[in-house]
Short mmCIF file of C-alpha atoms and ligand atoms in Angstrom, two decimals:
data_model
loop_
_atom_site.label_atom_id
_atom_site.label_comp_id
_atom_site.label_asym_id
_atom_site.label_seq_id
_atom_site.Cartn_x
_atom_site.Cartn_y
_atom_site.Cartn_z
CA UNK A 1 69.80 96.11 102.52
CA UNK A 2 72.62 98.16 104.05
CA UNK A 3 72.81 96.58 107.08
CA UNK A 4 72.43 92.87 105.79
CA UNK A 5 75.69 93.82 103.62
CA UNK A 6 77.54 95.00 106.67
CA UNK A 7 76.21 91.93 108.66
CA UNK A 8 77.97 89.77 106.16
CA UNK A 9 81.23 91.87 105.73
CA UNK A 10 81.18 91.68 109.56
CA UNK A 11 81.15 87.84 109.29
CA UNK A 12 84.05 87.90 106.73
CA UNK A 13 86.07 90.26 109.46
CA UNK A 14 86.03 88.25 112.01
CA UNK A 15 86.82 84.76 109.72
CA UNK A 16 89.35 86.59 108.37
CA UNK A 17 88.23 86.05 104.96
CA UNK A 18 91.01 86.66 102.52
CA UNK A 19 88.63 85.93 99.64
CA UNK A 20 86.74 89.72 100.97
CA UNK A 21 90.40 91.43 100.75
CA UNK A 22 89.78 93.70 97.80
CA UNK A 23 86.21 93.98 98.37
CA UNK A 24 85.69 96.41 101.00
CA UNK A 25 87.57 97.74 104.25
CA UNK A 26 86.65 98.23 107.59
CA UNK A 27 87.42 101.28 109.96
CA UNK A 28 87.84 101.30 113.82
CA UNK A 29 86.44 104.37 115.51
CA UNK A 30 88.79 103.99 118.58
CA UNK A 31 91.91 103.50 116.84
CA UNK A 32 91.31 105.78 113.51
CA UNK A 33 92.62 102.96 111.56
CA UNK A 34 91.26 101.02 108.84
CA UNK A 35 91.93 97.64 107.61
CA UNK A 36 91.15 94.82 104.87
CA UNK A 37 88.99 92.01 105.77
CA UNK A 38 91.82 89.75 106.36
CA UNK A 39 93.70 91.72 108.68
CA UNK A 40 95.88 89.51 111.49
CA UNK A 41 95.10 92.26 114.31
CA UNK A 42 92.52 91.25 117.12
CA UNK A 43 89.34 92.17 116.15
CA UNK A 44 87.39 95.18 117.16
CA UNK A 45 84.08 95.34 118.87
CA UNK A 46 81.30 95.49 116.60
CA UNK A 47 80.01 98.70 117.75
CA UNK A 48 83.06 100.46 116.73
CA UNK A 49 83.82 99.29 113.40
CA UNK A 50 82.14 100.54 110.20
CA UNK A 51 82.70 99.53 106.36
CA UNK A 52 83.73 101.50 103.40
CA UNK A 53 84.02 100.27 99.63
CA UNK A 54 87.38 101.39 99.02
CA UNK A 55 90.48 102.75 100.66
CA UNK A 56 89.89 106.08 99.14
CA UNK A 57 86.63 106.53 101.34
CA UNK A 58 88.08 105.49 104.49
CA UNK A 59 90.68 108.22 104.11
CA UNK A 60 88.24 110.64 103.17
CA UNK A 61 86.30 110.19 106.22
CA UNK A 62 89.55 110.58 108.01
CA UNK A 63 91.07 107.04 109.05
CA UNK A 64 94.71 106.01 108.21
CA UNK A 65 95.77 102.89 106.58
CA UNK A 66 96.73 100.14 109.46
CA UNK A 67 100.50 99.35 109.44
CA UNK A 68 100.27 95.53 109.53
CA UNK A 69 97.81 94.45 106.76
CA UNK A 70 98.31 97.60 104.34
CA UNK A 71 94.85 97.76 103.23
CA UNK A 72 95.67 100.38 100.42
CA UNK A 73 98.04 98.13 99.07
CA UNK A 74 96.65 95.02 99.18
CA UNK A 75 93.48 96.66 97.16
CA UNK A 76 95.44 98.12 94.09
CA UNK A 77 97.20 95.76 92.16
CA UNK A 78 94.20 93.45 91.69
CA UNK A 79 91.33 95.60 91.28
CA UNK A 80 93.27 97.76 88.61
CA UNK A 81 94.28 94.72 86.52
CA UNK A 82 90.48 93.83 86.55
CA UNK A 83 89.45 96.97 85.82
CA UNK A 84 91.88 96.52 82.76
CA UNK A 85 90.63 93.56 81.87
CA UNK A 86 87.18 95.10 81.82
CA UNK A 87 88.32 97.59 79.29
CA UNK A 88 89.76 95.12 77.28
CA UNK A 89 86.36 93.35 77.24
CA UNK A 90 84.85 96.55 76.44
CA UNK A 91 87.19 96.88 73.07
CA UNK A 92 86.82 93.74 72.09
CA UNK A 93 83.06 92.75 73.02
CA UNK A 94 82.14 91.94 69.44
CA UNK A 95 84.75 88.88 69.36
CA UNK A 96 84.61 85.85 71.04
CA UNK A 97 86.41 85.79 73.98
CA UNK A 98 86.80 82.26 75.90
CA UNK A 99 87.96 82.04 79.50
CA UNK A 100 91.33 80.65 78.79
CA UNK A 101 92.49 83.71 76.13
CA UNK A 102 91.41 86.26 78.74
CA UNK A 103 93.20 84.63 81.80
CA UNK A 104 96.04 84.27 79.63
CA UNK A 105 95.96 88.00 79.18
CA UNK A 106 95.96 88.47 82.62
CA UNK A 107 98.80 86.16 83.10
CA UNK A 108 96.58 84.27 85.47
CA UNK A 109 95.08 80.75 85.55
CA UNK A 110 91.70 80.72 84.31
CA UNK A 111 89.83 79.63 88.00
CA UNK A 112 91.69 82.37 89.59
CA UNK A 113 91.44 84.85 86.96
CA UNK A 114 87.34 84.42 86.95
CA UNK A 115 87.02 84.53 90.77
CA UNK A 116 89.27 87.98 90.53
CA UNK A 117 87.01 89.21 87.97
CA UNK A 118 84.25 88.25 89.76
CA UNK A 119 85.38 89.96 92.91
CA UNK A 120 86.46 93.01 91.20
CA UNK A 121 83.34 93.32 88.82
CA UNK A 122 80.65 91.64 90.44
CA UNK A 123 80.08 89.58 87.36
CA UNK A 124 81.63 86.80 85.62
CA UNK A 125 83.79 87.74 82.44
CA UNK A 126 80.97 86.32 80.34
CA UNK A 127 78.03 87.81 81.99
CA UNK A 128 80.34 91.19 81.67
CA UNK A 129 80.64 90.66 77.82
CA UNK A 130 77.31 89.87 77.41
CA UNK A 131 76.02 93.01 79.03
CA UNK A 132 78.36 94.97 76.61
CA UNK A 133 76.94 93.23 73.39
CA UNK A 134 73.62 93.56 74.82
CA UNK A 135 73.94 97.61 75.33
CA UNK A 136 75.75 97.80 71.83
CA UNK A 137 72.54 96.10 70.63
CA UNK A 138 70.21 98.17 72.16
CA UNK A 139 71.83 101.36 70.68
CA UNK A 140 72.19 100.02 67.51
CA UNK A 141 68.40 99.48 67.71
CA UNK A 142 67.81 102.69 68.83
CA UNK A 143 69.85 104.56 66.43
CA UNK A 144 67.57 103.00 63.74
CA UNK A 145 69.78 100.00 62.77
CA UNK A 146 67.81 96.94 61.23
CA UNK A 147 67.73 94.02 64.21
CA UNK A 148 70.09 91.93 62.11
CA UNK A 149 72.45 93.93 61.28
CA UNK A 150 72.38 95.68 64.85
CA UNK A 151 72.70 91.76 66.52
CA UNK A 152 75.60 90.95 63.89
CA UNK A 153 77.33 94.42 64.84
CA UNK A 154 77.08 93.68 68.48
CA UNK A 155 78.74 89.74 67.96
CA UNK A 156 75.69 87.75 68.22
CA UNK A 157 76.64 85.78 65.20
CA UNK A 158 72.82 84.37 63.98
CA UNK A 159 69.59 86.03 64.21
CA UNK A 160 68.28 82.87 66.20
CA UNK A 161 70.33 83.98 69.17
CA UNK A 162 69.65 87.42 68.87
CA UNK A 163 66.04 86.43 69.65
CA UNK A 164 67.16 84.05 72.26
CA UNK A 165 68.78 86.65 73.80
CA UNK A 166 66.26 89.17 73.47
CA UNK A 167 63.72 87.33 75.09
CA UNK A 168 65.90 86.77 77.96
CA UNK A 169 67.24 90.07 78.88
CA UNK A 170 65.24 92.56 76.72
CA UNK A 171 61.89 91.52 78.11
CA UNK A 172 60.42 92.43 74.77
CA UNK A 173 60.58 92.18 70.95
CA UNK A 174 63.91 93.76 69.37
CA UNK A 175 61.28 95.60 67.16
CA UNK A 176 59.20 96.55 69.98
CA UNK A 177 62.58 97.76 72.10
CA UNK A 178 63.63 99.76 69.13
CA UNK A 179 60.11 101.79 69.19
CA UNK A 180 60.52 102.74 72.55
CA UNK A 181 62.52 101.23 75.02
CA UNK A 182 65.46 102.79 77.10
CA UNK A 183 69.01 101.88 76.52
CA UNK A 184 71.90 103.65 77.86
CA UNK A 185 74.87 104.69 76.03
CA UNK A 186 78.08 106.86 77.40
CA UNK A 187 79.96 108.69 75.13
CA UNK A 188 83.87 109.75 76.33
CA UNK A 189 86.60 111.70 75.91
CA UNK A 190 90.20 111.63 76.95
CA UNK A 191 92.38 114.31 77.10
CA UNK A 192 96.36 115.46 78.79
CA UNK A 193 96.00 118.45 81.39
CA UNK A 194 98.32 119.72 83.80
CA UNK A 195 96.58 117.81 86.36
CA UNK A 196 97.19 114.50 84.00
CA UNK A 197 94.81 112.39 81.88
CA UNK A 198 91.22 113.77 82.22
CA UNK A 199 88.29 111.74 81.14
CA UNK A 200 84.93 113.20 80.56
CA UNK A 201 81.72 110.78 79.85
CA UNK A 202 78.13 111.53 79.38
CA UNK A 203 74.63 110.18 78.80
CA UNK A 204 71.99 111.80 76.73
CA UNK A 205 71.14 113.79 80.33
CA UNK A 206 74.22 115.44 80.93
CA UNK A 207 78.21 114.52 82.48
CA UNK A 208 78.13 111.49 84.39
CA UNK A 209 82.03 111.24 85.04
CA UNK A 210 85.03 113.40 84.97
CA UNK A 211 88.03 111.66 86.17
CA UNK A 212 91.62 112.27 86.56
CA UNK A 213 94.07 108.89 85.77
CA UNK A 214 97.39 107.52 85.30
CA UNK A 215 96.69 106.75 81.44
CA UNK A 216 93.87 107.01 78.90
CA UNK A 217 93.38 103.11 78.78
CA UNK A 218 93.04 103.16 83.02
CA UNK A 219 90.70 105.76 82.79
CA UNK A 220 88.50 103.95 80.31
CA UNK A 221 88.87 100.98 82.78
CA UNK A 222 87.36 102.93 85.89
CA UNK A 223 84.35 103.94 83.57
CA UNK A 224 83.80 100.50 82.38
CA UNK A 225 83.66 99.74 86.19
CA UNK A 226 81.42 102.39 87.17
CA UNK A 227 79.02 101.70 84.32
CA UNK A 228 79.26 98.12 83.91
CA UNK A 229 76.45 97.61 81.70
CA UNK A 230 76.23 100.68 79.66
CA UNK A 231 77.48 100.85 76.16
CA UNK A 232 80.58 103.19 76.07
CA UNK A 233 81.55 104.92 72.79
CA UNK A 234 84.76 106.93 72.24
CA UNK A 235 83.55 110.60 71.20
CA UNK A 236 85.26 110.49 68.20
CA UNK A 237 82.50 108.14 67.05
CA UNK A 238 79.47 109.61 68.16
CA UNK A 239 79.14 112.55 66.20
CA UNK A 240 76.08 114.13 67.58
CA UNK A 241 77.77 114.35 71.13
CA UNK A 242 79.11 118.04 72.45
CA UNK A 243 80.80 116.22 74.38
CA UNK A 244 84.44 117.45 72.80
CA UNK A 245 83.13 120.96 73.12
CA UNK A 246 82.40 120.52 77.06
CA UNK A 247 85.64 119.06 77.67
CA UNK A 248 87.49 122.02 75.45
CA UNK A 249 85.64 124.23 78.20
CA UNK A 250 86.79 122.08 81.32
CA UNK A 251 90.36 122.19 80.12
CA UNK A 252 89.91 125.81 79.78
CA UNK A 253 88.41 126.11 83.18
CA UNK A 254 91.76 124.15 84.40
CA UNK A 255 94.71 125.72 82.67
CA UNK A 256 93.43 129.18 81.62
CA UNK A 257 91.34 129.84 84.98
CA UNK A 258 88.25 130.50 82.72
CA UNK A 259 85.18 130.46 84.99
CA UNK A 260 83.69 126.95 85.49
CA UNK A 261 81.62 125.91 82.78
CA UNK A 262 78.02 125.24 83.59
CA UNK A 263 77.40 121.90 82.05
CA UNK A 264 74.51 119.65 82.49
CA UNK A 265 75.11 116.65 85.06
CA UNK A 266 73.49 113.38 85.50
CA UNK A 267 73.91 112.80 89.13
CA UNK A 268 73.72 109.18 90.29
CA UNK A 269 73.68 108.74 93.95
CA UNK A 270 71.34 108.68 97.10
CA UNK A 271 69.29 111.46 98.20
CA UNK A 272 71.84 112.51 100.79
CA UNK A 273 74.76 112.11 98.46
CA UNK A 274 72.96 114.70 96.04
CA UNK A 275 72.25 117.04 98.71
CA UNK A 276 75.96 117.12 99.54
CA UNK A 277 76.89 117.18 95.83
CA UNK A 278 74.81 120.16 95.15
CA UNK A 279 75.41 122.19 98.23
CA UNK A 280 79.54 121.83 96.87
CA UNK A 281 78.40 123.24 93.75
CA UNK A 282 77.13 126.14 95.99
CA UNK A 283 80.90 126.77 97.13
CA UNK A 284 82.33 129.62 95.30
CA UNK A 285 86.40 129.45 93.87
CA UNK A 286 88.74 130.11 96.45
CA UNK A 287 86.12 129.47 99.27
CA UNK A 288 86.50 126.11 101.35
CA UNK A 289 83.76 124.51 103.39
CA UNK A 290 84.67 121.94 106.10
CA UNK A 291 83.20 118.00 106.40
CA UNK A 292 81.03 119.43 109.01
CA UNK A 293 79.65 122.58 107.14
CA UNK A 294 78.85 119.93 104.20
CA UNK A 295 76.88 118.01 106.49
CA UNK A 296 74.72 120.67 107.87
CA UNK A 297 74.46 122.41 104.38
CA UNK A 298 73.16 118.96 103.38
CA UNK A 299 70.45 118.82 105.85
CA UNK A 300 71.98 115.97 108.12
CA UNK A 301 74.67 117.97 110.55
CA UNK A 302 75.41 115.01 112.57
CA UNK A 303 76.31 113.04 109.64
CA UNK A 304 79.64 114.44 109.24
CA UNK A 305 81.45 111.23 107.91
CA UNK A 306 78.90 110.30 105.58
CA UNK A 307 79.18 113.92 103.92
CA UNK A 308 83.00 112.87 103.53
CA UNK A 309 82.17 109.46 102.17
CA UNK A 310 80.08 111.38 99.92
CA UNK A 311 82.92 113.09 98.59
CA UNK A 312 84.92 109.87 98.04
CA UNK A 313 81.95 108.85 95.96
CA UNK A 314 81.79 111.96 93.51
CA UNK A 315 82.58 110.64 90.06
CA UNK A 316 82.28 114.27 88.53
CA UNK A 317 85.99 115.80 89.34
CA UNK A 318 86.10 119.56 89.31
CA UNK A 319 82.24 120.48 88.13
CA UNK A 320 81.30 119.07 91.72
CA UNK A 321 84.12 120.72 93.33
CA UNK A 322 84.49 118.17 96.29
CA UNK A 323 88.36 119.43 96.48
CA UNK A 324 87.07 122.69 97.98
CA UNK A 325 85.95 119.97 101.20
CA UNK A 326 88.75 120.02 104.15
CA UNK A 327 88.70 118.72 107.59
CA UNK A 328 87.52 121.05 110.40
CA UNK A 329 90.93 121.90 111.25
CA UNK A 330 91.83 123.35 108.00
CA UNK A 331 94.18 120.17 106.64
CA UNK A 332 93.36 118.53 103.14
CA UNK A 333 91.30 115.48 104.45
CA UNK A 334 91.16 112.74 101.44
CA UNK A 335 90.90 113.09 97.54
CA UNK A 336 89.58 110.47 95.38
CA UNK A 337 92.38 111.72 92.78
CA UNK A 338 95.32 112.36 95.25
CA UNK A 339 96.31 115.21 97.65
CA UNK A 340 98.70 116.64 95.08
CA UNK A 341 95.76 117.17 92.48
CA UNK A 342 93.71 118.62 95.65
CA UNK A 343 96.43 120.82 96.41
CA UNK A 344 96.99 122.12 92.78
CA UNK A 345 93.28 122.91 92.46
CA UNK A 346 93.01 124.82 95.51
CA UNK A 347 96.00 126.94 95.03
CA UNK A 348 94.91 127.70 91.58
CA UNK A 349 91.83 128.80 93.17
CA UNK A 350 93.15 130.75 95.97
CA UNK A 351 95.67 132.59 93.22
CA UNK A 352 92.65 133.50 91.06
CA UNK A 353 90.73 134.85 93.98
CA UNK A 354 93.88 137.08 95.69
ZN1 ZN B 1 95.14 95.78 109.58
#
């Protein structure tokens, strides 16, 4: 599957396909540079090219941005606007949102907006809203709400539409779903810390998301982009969740050097990524590890770049301490949430150890 995806990406690179910009970047082993798909530079040999989903991942693997096509700058604005629009849909999922209205909110022409949204989120705005409604409906059913009430709350409008939707999407009747089906809901909370806004989110299995961001709204957009099919609920509305206590423990860890809280984690990744993350969790505060040690610790000593990518793909900042992974020469390498935060976390841990 990866091979097919990479082949498609390679064709887009050789075609200098502008529509592919923002969907991935490609890196060239021989030059150490990464580019957006439409970069006008002379194309490299296929054997020297690798692909990354985002500029941050290419940076973490040790590549630098091309000066000609500015791949990091090219990707950011469009993607973050679409993530903000996804968050808008999440918070207005029960309303009737027309394409014209959404495009207007985004300040774009409808067809252009539709295309940009699909490029960033992988589904159309309508499909995205439907998934949000469905996830809320499943959640309400599981929590014992009646079918009609749950459906109306989720914005389905009429009983017949609820049953139409349920046949197609649940694969079973709503009442059967309520009896035993699995739905997914994610509870989230945000607070301001010394390192900026921090969001923590959890499923019933454990913490699935800890990230720094520029605002609570941006963080909600990031969460929505990572879990597009889950129902997202603020902790304040989910009375049973221990999330507030977990968040307090994490903030205490960050601000008062309390021990890192031992919280249940809901890890989602490939087997290799999960081995990398578990190995990172064994690295003690004040200690650091190189990407090659990390690869060895995850039982694939030659997969140094993949180990760096696994760090870049970490969704659970601090609790999975990917900030303790450095380049072999001791330089910082990359950090998904900015090198300043990485440096601040490491400095705090070093001070504590000394
Ligand atoms: Zn370039």
